[in-house]
Every structure is written in C-alpha cells, then in structure tokens.
mmCIF file of C-alpha atoms in Angstrom:
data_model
loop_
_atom_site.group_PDB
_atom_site.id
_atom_site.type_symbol
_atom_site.label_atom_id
_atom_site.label_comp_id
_atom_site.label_asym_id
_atom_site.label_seq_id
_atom_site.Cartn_x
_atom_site.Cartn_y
_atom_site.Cartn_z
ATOM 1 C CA UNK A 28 46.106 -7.479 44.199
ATOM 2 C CA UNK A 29 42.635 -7.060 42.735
ATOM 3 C CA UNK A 30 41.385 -3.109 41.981
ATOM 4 C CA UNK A 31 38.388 -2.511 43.551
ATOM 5 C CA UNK A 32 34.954 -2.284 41.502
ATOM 6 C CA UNK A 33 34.054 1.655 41.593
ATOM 7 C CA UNK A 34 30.182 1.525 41.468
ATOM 8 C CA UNK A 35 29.393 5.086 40.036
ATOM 9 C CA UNK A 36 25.657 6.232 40.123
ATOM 10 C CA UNK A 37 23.278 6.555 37.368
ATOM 11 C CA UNK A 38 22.890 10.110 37.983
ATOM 12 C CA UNK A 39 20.592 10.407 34.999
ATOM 13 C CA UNK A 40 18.515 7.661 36.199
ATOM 14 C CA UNK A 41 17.527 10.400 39.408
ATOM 15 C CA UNK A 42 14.900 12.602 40.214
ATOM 16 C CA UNK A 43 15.476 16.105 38.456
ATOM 17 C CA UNK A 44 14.845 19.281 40.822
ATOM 18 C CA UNK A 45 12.163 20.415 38.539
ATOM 19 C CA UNK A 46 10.270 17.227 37.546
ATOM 20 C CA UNK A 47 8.693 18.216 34.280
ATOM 21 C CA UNK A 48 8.563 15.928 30.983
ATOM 22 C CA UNK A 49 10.787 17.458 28.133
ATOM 23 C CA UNK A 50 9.330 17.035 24.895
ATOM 24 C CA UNK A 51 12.895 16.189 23.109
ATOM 25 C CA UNK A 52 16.172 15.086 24.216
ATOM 26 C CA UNK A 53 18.974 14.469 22.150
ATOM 27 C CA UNK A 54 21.462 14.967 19.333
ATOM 28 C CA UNK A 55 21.601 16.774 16.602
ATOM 29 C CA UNK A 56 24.288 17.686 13.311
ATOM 30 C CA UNK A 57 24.874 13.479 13.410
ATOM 31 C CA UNK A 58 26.610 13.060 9.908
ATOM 32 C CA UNK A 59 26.888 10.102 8.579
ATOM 33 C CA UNK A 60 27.214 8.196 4.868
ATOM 34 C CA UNK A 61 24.077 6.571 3.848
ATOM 35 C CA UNK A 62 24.058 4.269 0.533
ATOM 36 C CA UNK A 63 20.766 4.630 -1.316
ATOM 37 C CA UNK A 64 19.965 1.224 -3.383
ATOM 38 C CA UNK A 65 18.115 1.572 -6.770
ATOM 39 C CA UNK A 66 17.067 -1.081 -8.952
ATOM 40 C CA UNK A 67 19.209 -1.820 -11.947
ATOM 41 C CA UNK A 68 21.065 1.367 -10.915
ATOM 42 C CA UNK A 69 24.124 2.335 -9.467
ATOM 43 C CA UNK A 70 23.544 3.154 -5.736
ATOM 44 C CA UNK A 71 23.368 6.889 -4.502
ATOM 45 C CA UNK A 72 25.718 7.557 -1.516
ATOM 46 C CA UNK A 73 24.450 10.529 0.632
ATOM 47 C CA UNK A 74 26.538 12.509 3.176
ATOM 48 C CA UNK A 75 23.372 12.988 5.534
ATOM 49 C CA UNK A 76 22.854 14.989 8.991
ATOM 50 C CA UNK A 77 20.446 13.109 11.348
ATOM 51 C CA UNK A 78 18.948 14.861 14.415
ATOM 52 C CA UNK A 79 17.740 12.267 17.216
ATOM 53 C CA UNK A 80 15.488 12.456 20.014
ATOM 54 C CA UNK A 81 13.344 10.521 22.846
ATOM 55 C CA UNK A 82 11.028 12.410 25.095
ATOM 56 C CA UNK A 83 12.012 12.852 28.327
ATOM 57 C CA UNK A 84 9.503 11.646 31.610
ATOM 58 C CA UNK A 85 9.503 14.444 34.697
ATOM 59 C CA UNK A 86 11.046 11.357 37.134
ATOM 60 C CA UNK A 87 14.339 11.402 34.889
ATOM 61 C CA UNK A 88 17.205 13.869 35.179
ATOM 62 C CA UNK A 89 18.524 12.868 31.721
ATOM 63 C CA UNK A 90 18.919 10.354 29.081
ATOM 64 C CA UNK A 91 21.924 9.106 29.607
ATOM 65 C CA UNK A 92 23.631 10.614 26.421
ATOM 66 C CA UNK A 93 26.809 10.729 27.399
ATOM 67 C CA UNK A 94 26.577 6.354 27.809
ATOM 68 C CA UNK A 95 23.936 6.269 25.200
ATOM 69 C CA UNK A 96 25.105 8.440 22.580
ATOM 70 C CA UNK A 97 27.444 5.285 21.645
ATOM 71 C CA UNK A 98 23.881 2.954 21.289
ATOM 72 C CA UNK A 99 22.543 5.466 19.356
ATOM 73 C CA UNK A 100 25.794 5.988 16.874
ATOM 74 C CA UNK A 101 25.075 1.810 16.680
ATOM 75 C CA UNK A 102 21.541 1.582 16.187
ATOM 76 C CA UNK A 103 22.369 4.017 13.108
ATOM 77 C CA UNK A 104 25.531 2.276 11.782
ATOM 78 C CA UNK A 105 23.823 -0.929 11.780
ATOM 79 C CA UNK A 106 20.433 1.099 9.886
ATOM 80 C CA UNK A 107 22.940 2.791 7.219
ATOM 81 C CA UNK A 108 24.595 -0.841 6.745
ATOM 82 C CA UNK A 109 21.552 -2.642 5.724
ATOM 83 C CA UNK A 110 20.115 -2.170 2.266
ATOM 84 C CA UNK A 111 18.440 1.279 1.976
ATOM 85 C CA UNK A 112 15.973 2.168 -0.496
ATOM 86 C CA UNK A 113 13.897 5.067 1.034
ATOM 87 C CA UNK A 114 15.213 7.495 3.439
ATOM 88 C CA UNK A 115 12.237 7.939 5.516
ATOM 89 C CA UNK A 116 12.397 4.283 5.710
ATOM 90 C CA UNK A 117 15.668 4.387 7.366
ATOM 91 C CA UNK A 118 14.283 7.050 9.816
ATOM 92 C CA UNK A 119 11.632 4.886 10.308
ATOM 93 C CA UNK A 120 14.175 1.911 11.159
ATOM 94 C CA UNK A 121 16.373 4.383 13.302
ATOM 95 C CA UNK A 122 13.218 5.776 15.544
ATOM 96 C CA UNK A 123 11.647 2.409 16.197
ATOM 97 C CA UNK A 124 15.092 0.847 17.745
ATOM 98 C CA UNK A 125 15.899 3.796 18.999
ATOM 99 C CA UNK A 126 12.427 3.680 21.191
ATOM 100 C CA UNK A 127 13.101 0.240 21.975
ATOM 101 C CA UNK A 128 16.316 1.042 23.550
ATOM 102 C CA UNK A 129 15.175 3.691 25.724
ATOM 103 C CA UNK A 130 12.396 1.901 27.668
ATOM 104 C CA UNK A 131 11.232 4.945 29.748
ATOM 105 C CA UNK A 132 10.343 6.910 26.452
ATOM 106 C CA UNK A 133 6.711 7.139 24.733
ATOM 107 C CA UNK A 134 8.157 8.923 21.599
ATOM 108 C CA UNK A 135 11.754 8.850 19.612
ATOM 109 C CA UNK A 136 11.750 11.218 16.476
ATOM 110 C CA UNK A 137 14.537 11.076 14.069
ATOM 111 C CA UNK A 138 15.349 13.748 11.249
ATOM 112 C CA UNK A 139 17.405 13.724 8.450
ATOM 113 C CA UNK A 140 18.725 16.405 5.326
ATOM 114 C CA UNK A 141 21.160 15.892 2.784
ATOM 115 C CA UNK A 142 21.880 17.070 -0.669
ATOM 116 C CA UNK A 143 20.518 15.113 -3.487
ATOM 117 C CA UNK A 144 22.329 15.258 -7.039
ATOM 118 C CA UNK A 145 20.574 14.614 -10.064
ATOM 119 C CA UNK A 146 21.642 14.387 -14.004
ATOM 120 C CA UNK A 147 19.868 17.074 -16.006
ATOM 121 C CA UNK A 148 20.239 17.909 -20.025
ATOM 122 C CA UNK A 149 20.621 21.093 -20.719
ATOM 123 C CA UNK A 150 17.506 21.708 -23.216
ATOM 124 C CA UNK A 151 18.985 22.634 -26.607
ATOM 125 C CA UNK A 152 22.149 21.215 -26.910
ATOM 126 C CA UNK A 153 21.568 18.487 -24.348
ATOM 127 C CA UNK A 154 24.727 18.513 -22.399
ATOM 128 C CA UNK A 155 25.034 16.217 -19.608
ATOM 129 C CA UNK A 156 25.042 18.316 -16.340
ATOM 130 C CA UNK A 157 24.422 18.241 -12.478
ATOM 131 C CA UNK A 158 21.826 19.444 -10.429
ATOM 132 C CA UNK A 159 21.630 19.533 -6.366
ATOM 133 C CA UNK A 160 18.538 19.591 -4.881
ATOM 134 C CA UNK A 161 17.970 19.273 -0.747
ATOM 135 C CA UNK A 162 15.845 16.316 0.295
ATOM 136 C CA UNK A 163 14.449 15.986 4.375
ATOM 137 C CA UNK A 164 12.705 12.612 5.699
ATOM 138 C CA UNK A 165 11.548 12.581 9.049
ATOM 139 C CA UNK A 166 10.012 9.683 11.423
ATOM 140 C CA UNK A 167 8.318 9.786 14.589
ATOM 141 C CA UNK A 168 7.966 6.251 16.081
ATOM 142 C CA UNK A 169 5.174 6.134 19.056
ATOM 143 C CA UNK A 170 4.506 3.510 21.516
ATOM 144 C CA UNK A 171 1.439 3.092 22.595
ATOM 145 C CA UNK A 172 -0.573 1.489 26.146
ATOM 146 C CA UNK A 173 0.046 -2.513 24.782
ATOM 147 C CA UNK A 174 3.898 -1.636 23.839
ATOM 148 C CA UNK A 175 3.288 -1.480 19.898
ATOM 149 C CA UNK A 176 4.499 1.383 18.418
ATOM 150 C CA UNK A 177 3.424 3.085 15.430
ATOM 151 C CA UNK A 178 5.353 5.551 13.206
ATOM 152 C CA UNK A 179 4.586 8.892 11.224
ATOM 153 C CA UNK A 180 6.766 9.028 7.963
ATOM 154 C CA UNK A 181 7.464 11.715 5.806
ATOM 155 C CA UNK A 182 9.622 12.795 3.007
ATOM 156 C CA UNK A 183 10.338 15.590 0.863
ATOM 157 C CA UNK A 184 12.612 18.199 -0.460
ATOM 158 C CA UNK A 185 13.069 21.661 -1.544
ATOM 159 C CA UNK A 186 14.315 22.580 -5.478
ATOM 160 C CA UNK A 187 15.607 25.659 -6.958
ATOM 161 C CA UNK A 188 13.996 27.516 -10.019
ATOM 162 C CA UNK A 189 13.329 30.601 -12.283
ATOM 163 C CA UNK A 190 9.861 32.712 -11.632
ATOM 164 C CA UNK A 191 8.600 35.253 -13.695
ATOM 165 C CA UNK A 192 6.452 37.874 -12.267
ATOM 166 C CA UNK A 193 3.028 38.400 -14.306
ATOM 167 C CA UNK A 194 2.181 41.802 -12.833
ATOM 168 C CA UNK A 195 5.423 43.624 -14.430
ATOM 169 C CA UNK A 196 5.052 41.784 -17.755
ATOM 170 C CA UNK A 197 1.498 43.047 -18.357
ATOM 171 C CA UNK A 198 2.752 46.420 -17.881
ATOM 172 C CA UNK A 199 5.528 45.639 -20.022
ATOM 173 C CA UNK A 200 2.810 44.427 -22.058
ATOM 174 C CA UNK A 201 1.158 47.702 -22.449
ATOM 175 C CA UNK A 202 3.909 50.221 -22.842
ATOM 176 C CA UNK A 203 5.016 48.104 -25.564
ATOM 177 C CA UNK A 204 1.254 48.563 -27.544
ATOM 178 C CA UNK A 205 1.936 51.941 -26.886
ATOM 179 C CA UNK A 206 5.254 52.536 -27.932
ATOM 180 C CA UNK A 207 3.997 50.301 -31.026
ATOM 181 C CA UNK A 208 0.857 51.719 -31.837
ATOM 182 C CA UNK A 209 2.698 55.709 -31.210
ATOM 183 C CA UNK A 210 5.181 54.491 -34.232
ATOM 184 C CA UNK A 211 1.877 53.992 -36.255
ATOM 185 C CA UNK A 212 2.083 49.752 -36.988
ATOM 186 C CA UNK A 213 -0.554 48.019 -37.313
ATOM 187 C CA UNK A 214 -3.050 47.425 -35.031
ATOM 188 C CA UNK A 215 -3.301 43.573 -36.325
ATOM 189 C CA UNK A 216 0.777 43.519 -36.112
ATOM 190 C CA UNK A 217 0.889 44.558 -32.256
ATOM 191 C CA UNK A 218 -1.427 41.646 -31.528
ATOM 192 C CA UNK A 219 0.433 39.033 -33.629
ATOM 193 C CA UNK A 220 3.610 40.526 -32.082
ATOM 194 C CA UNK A 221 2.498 40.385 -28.079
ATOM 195 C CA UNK A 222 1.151 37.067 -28.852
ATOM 196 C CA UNK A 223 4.692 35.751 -30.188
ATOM 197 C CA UNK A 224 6.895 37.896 -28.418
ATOM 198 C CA UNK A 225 6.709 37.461 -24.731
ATOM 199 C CA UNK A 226 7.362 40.636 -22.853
ATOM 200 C CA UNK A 227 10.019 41.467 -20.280
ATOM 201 C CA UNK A 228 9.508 41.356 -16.115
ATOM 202 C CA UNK A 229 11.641 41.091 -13.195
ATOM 203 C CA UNK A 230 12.651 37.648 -12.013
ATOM 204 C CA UNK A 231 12.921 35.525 -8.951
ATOM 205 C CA UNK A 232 15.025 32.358 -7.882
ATOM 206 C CA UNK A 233 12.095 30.078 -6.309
ATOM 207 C CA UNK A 234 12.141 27.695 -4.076
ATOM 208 C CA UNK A 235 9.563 24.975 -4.283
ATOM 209 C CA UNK A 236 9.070 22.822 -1.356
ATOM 210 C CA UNK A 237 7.001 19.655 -0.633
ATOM 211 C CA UNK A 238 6.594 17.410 2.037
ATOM 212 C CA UNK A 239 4.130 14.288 2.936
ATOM 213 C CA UNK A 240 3.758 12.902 5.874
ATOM 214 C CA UNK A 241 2.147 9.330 6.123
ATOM 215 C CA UNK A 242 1.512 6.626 8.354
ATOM 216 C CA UNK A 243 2.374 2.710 7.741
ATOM 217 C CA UNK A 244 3.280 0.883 4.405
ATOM 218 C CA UNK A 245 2.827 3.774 1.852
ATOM 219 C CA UNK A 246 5.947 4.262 -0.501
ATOM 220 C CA UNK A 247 6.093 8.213 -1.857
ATOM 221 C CA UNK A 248 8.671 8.655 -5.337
ATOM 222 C CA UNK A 249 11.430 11.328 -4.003
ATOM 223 C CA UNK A 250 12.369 11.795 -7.500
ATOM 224 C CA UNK A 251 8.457 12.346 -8.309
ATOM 225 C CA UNK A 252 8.407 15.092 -5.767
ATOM 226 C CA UNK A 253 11.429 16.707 -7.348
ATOM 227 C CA UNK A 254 9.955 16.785 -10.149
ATOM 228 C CA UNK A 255 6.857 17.960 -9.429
ATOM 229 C CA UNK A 256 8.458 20.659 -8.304
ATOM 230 C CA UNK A 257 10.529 21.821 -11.358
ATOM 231 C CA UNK A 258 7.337 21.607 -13.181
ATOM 232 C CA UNK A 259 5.456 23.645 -11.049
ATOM 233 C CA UNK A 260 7.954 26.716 -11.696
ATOM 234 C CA UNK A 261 8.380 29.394 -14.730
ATOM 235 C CA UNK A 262 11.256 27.300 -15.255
ATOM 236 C CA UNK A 263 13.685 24.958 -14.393
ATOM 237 C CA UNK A 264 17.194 26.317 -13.646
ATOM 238 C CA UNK A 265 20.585 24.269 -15.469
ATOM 239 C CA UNK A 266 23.998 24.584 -13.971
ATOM 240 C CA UNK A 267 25.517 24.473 -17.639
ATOM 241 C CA UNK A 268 23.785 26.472 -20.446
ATOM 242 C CA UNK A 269 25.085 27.968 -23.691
ATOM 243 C CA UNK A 270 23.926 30.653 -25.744
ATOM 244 C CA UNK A 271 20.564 28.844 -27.306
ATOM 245 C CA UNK A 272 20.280 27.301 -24.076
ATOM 246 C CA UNK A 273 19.857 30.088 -22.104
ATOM 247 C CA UNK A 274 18.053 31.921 -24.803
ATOM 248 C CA UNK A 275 15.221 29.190 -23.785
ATOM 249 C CA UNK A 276 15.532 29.121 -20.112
ATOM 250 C CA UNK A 277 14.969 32.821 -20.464
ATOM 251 C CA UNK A 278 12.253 32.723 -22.882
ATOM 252 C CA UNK A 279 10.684 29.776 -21.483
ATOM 253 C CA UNK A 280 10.135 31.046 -18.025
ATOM 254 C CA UNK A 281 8.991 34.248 -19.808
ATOM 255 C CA UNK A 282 6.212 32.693 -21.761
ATOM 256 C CA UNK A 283 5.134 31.040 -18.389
ATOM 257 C CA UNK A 284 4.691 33.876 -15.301
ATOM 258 C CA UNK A 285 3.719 32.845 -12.233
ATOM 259 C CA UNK A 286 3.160 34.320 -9.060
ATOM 260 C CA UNK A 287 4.132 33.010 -5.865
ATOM 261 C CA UNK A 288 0.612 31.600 -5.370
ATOM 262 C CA UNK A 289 0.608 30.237 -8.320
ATOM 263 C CA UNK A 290 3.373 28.045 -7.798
ATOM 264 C CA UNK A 291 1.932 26.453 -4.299
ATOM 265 C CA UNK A 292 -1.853 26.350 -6.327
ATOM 266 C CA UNK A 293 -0.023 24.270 -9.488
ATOM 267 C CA UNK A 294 2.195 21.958 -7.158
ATOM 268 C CA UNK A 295 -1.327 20.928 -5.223
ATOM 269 C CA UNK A 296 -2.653 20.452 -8.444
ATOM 270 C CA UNK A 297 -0.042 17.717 -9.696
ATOM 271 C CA UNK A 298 0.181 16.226 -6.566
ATOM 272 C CA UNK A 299 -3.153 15.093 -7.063
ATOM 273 C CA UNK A 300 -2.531 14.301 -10.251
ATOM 274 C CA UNK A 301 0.372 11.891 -9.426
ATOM 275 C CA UNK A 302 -0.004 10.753 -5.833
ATOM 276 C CA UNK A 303 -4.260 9.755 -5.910
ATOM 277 C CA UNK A 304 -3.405 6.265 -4.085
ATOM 278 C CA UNK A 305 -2.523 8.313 -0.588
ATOM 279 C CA UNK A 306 -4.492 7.878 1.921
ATOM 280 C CA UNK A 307 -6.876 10.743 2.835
ATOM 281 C CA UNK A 308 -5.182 11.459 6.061
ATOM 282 C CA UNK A 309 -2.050 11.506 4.572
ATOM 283 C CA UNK A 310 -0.707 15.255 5.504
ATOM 284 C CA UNK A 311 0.364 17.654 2.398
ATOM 285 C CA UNK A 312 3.202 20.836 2.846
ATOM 286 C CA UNK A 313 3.362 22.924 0.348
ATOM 287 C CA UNK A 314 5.547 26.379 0.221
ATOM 288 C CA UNK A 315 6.693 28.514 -2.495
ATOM 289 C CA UNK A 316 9.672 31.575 -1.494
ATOM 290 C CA UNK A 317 10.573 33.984 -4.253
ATOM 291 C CA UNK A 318 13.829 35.718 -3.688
ATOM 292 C CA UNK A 319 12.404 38.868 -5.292
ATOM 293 C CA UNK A 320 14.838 40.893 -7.694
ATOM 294 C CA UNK A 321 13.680 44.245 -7.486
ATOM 295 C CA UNK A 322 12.627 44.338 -3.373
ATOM 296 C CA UNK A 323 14.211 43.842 -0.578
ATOM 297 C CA UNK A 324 11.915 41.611 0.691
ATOM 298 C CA UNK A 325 10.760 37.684 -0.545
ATOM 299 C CA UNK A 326 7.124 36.245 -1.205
ATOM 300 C CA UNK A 327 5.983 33.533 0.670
ATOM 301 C CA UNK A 328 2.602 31.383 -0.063
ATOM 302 C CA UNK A 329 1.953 27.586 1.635
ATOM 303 C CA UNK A 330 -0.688 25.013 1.766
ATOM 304 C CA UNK A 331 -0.673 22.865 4.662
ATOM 305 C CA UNK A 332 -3.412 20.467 4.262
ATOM 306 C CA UNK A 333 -5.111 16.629 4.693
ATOM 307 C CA UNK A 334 -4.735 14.638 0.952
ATOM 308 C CA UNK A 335 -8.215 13.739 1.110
ATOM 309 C CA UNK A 336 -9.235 17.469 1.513
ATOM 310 C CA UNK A 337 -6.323 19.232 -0.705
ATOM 311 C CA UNK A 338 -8.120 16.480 -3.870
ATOM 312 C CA UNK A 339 -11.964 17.588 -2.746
ATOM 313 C CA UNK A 340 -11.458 20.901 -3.418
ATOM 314 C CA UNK A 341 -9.527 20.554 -6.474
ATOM 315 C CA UNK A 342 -12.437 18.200 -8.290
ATOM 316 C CA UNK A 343 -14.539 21.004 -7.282
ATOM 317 C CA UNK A 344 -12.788 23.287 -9.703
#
C-alpha cells in the first residue's frame, strides 16, 4: 500500500502581515574550521565564527532557514574545502553563492572573526613565543538590474599593546628637575640625565584596530595590518619575558609616549606608507581604545576615512 505524498506549504514563500523589506535575515555564531594556505608554509587552521545574511523583500514571510540553513552550512563546507588564501576572499566566495541561491534577494553579507596566532621573539633573549591577535573579514555581495553582482571586501583585525601616557611623564619630568636641581646637581647633569633617563607615567593596554574595505581584485597583507599595528603603539606586548626583557618592554614604551590620538594619527600614517597601490575609494577604519590605569574610564580616538583622502592630507603635512 503506497503512503500518500503530504504536500506541506511553503509558508515562508507567503505574504507576511506586515509587508516590509528586512534589511538582514539570517544566522549568526556559525563556527566552523577554516585552513589558511601560505606559500612554502605550513597552513594556518582557524576555528572561525561566520554570521550570514540575505535581505529580506516585504512579499516574503521568511527565508526559509529552517530548509535553507542546510544550503547554507553547504555552500560554506564546500568554500572552507577549497584552497583558502585570504579570508575575505572566502567571504567573498560564501556571499556570492549564497546570493545565487536565494533568488529573491538583492544583497547577502557574510562576516567572519577568529583568533589569529602569531610567533613573536621576545626582544633580548629571543625566546620563541606566541601571540593572539583577533582578525574580522567581511563581504557584501550585491546584485545588480542585469543579474551581475558585485562585492565589497574588507579585512582587518584588532592587536593588543603597551601605551604610555605623555601628559604624566612631563610632569614626572619636572618634579624630577626639581627634586634634582633642590639636591644642588648640576644644571648640565639634570639635562644629560632627563635626556637618558626616561621618566615614569601611568600606562594603558591599547588596542589598535584597522580595517579596509575594498571593492574587486585588490589583495590587502593581514599580517601587514598586524603589524602596522604593533608599530603604531608605545610598545609591543610579549606573552613570555624575563628580567632584561621586560626591563625593555618597560623602557621601550617609556621612551616612546603616545596618546590615544597619537596612535590612530601614526597608524594613518603607515598605512600610507605601506598600502599606496589602493584604490582611492578604498574605505580606511582606524580606532585606538586605551584601557586607562589610573581612571575608570577608557580613551577612544578613530579615523574613518576614503584612501585617496586619508594620503591627501597626509602629503600636505
């Protein structure tokens, strides 16, 4: 005896109550394993978290995740199982099939964050250590009136560091003349000494974060980011530090202070320096937070600009 064939209705395919477009539908916290190929390298393997979306037209009740969230769970094994060499490149990959899929979508925007590890020295006795740093990419793929689509990359991450605050170490600075000059040395001896000696100040763990955001073919170095970063700090930070090492750190960040502003106004500055082939429209985050030591509260400072813009005003200087 044959079972007859229920026919259950697309009730997502139905006209909602309320027929208004939603701007994202989706899922987020997706984790999966992505393999990150480098040349002559061992690959990286990253335990990512993709978030995944399609807008939403007002003549659909949903979009079908509860059938679709098993196409979308394929369209990203299959992405992850192909060679990977950038991560926004794999967004990229996941957005455009994922707008191909879902034929009653203009727009399909896929996210992604993991936790980067990179091999650091410590810097006077150069042991081998470990470093985590976050990394983000993000695509949004866009079809347009003839059925092409077009996608928005970007890629970036956020690093950990020291910052040293100038405005304490000046007046550091200045009680130590005093104190010096009060126990009658020489005038010519407190100068040499607050030129070799760098003075204390409070200090802040600082997070440096970049992102750019481009459109078609152009290829952006995560690692140069990082670096960038680290660079544009007092100093870098070490998981593993003896006594000379963090008698450097320590000094090191000392003999560079920088304010928050600082921070955002250097990382601009060697972003230009490294990254002059972007295009001009090619869109530039910057942000700086200081967890501050001595306040409750943090400092903030960002620069959110175009790359042709952020490099007119710095050959202005």
């Amino acid at each position: 005896m044959e079972l007859p064939v229920l026919e259950l209705p697309d009730v997502q395919a139905t006209k909602p109550k309320i027929p208004i477009n939603l701007t994202r539908v989706g899922v987020t916290d997706v984790k999966k394993l992505v393999e990150i190929k480098r040349k002559d390298k061992r690959p990286i393997v990253l335990i990512s978290i993709f978030d995944i979306f399609v807008d939403l037209p007002s003549d659909r009740k949903g979009a079908n995740l509860s059938r679709n969230f098993e196409a979308i769970d394929e369209v990203l094994e299959k992405a992850v199982n192909l060679p990977v060499y950038e991560i926004e490149e794999l967004c990229s990959d996941v957005a455009k099939n994922l707008l191909t899929r879902h034929e009653y979508a203009t727009q399909a925007e896929v996210r992604m964050k993991s936790e980067y590890v990179i091999k650091r020295e410590s810097p006077v006795k150069k042991m081998e250590c470990q470093e985590v740093v976050d990394i983000f990419a993000e695509a949004i793929a866009m079809r347009n009136k003839d059925d092409s689509i077009d996608v928005e990359k970007l890629i970036g991450s956020e690093v950990l560091g020291i910052t040293a605050c100038p405005c304490a170490q000046e007046i550091m600075r200045e009680k130590a003349a005093k104190i010096l000059k009060e126990l009658e040395v020489d005038p010519d001896r407190i100068s040499k000494f607050l030129k070799t000696m760098p003075m204390p100040t409070h200090n802040q763990r600082g997070r440096g974060i970049i992102s750019i955001k481009t459109r078609g073919d152009v290829k952006v170095s995560l690692d140069e980011i990082i670096t960038i970063i680290e660079k544009s700090l007092s100093s870098s930070i070490f998981e593993l530090l003896k006594r000379e090492d963090e008698a450097f750190v320590v000094e090191s960040a000392h003999r560079n202070p920088k304010f928050v502003e600082d921070c955002v106004r250097t990382m601009a500055q060697n972003i230009v320096n490294k990254f002059g082939y972007l295009p001009d429209d090619a869109i530039i985050t910057i942000k700086q937070i200081n967890e501050e030591s001595i306040h409750r509260h943090n400092a903030f400072a960002e620069r959110v600009a175009e790359f042709g813009d952020l490099k007119n005003e710095i050959a202005q200087r």
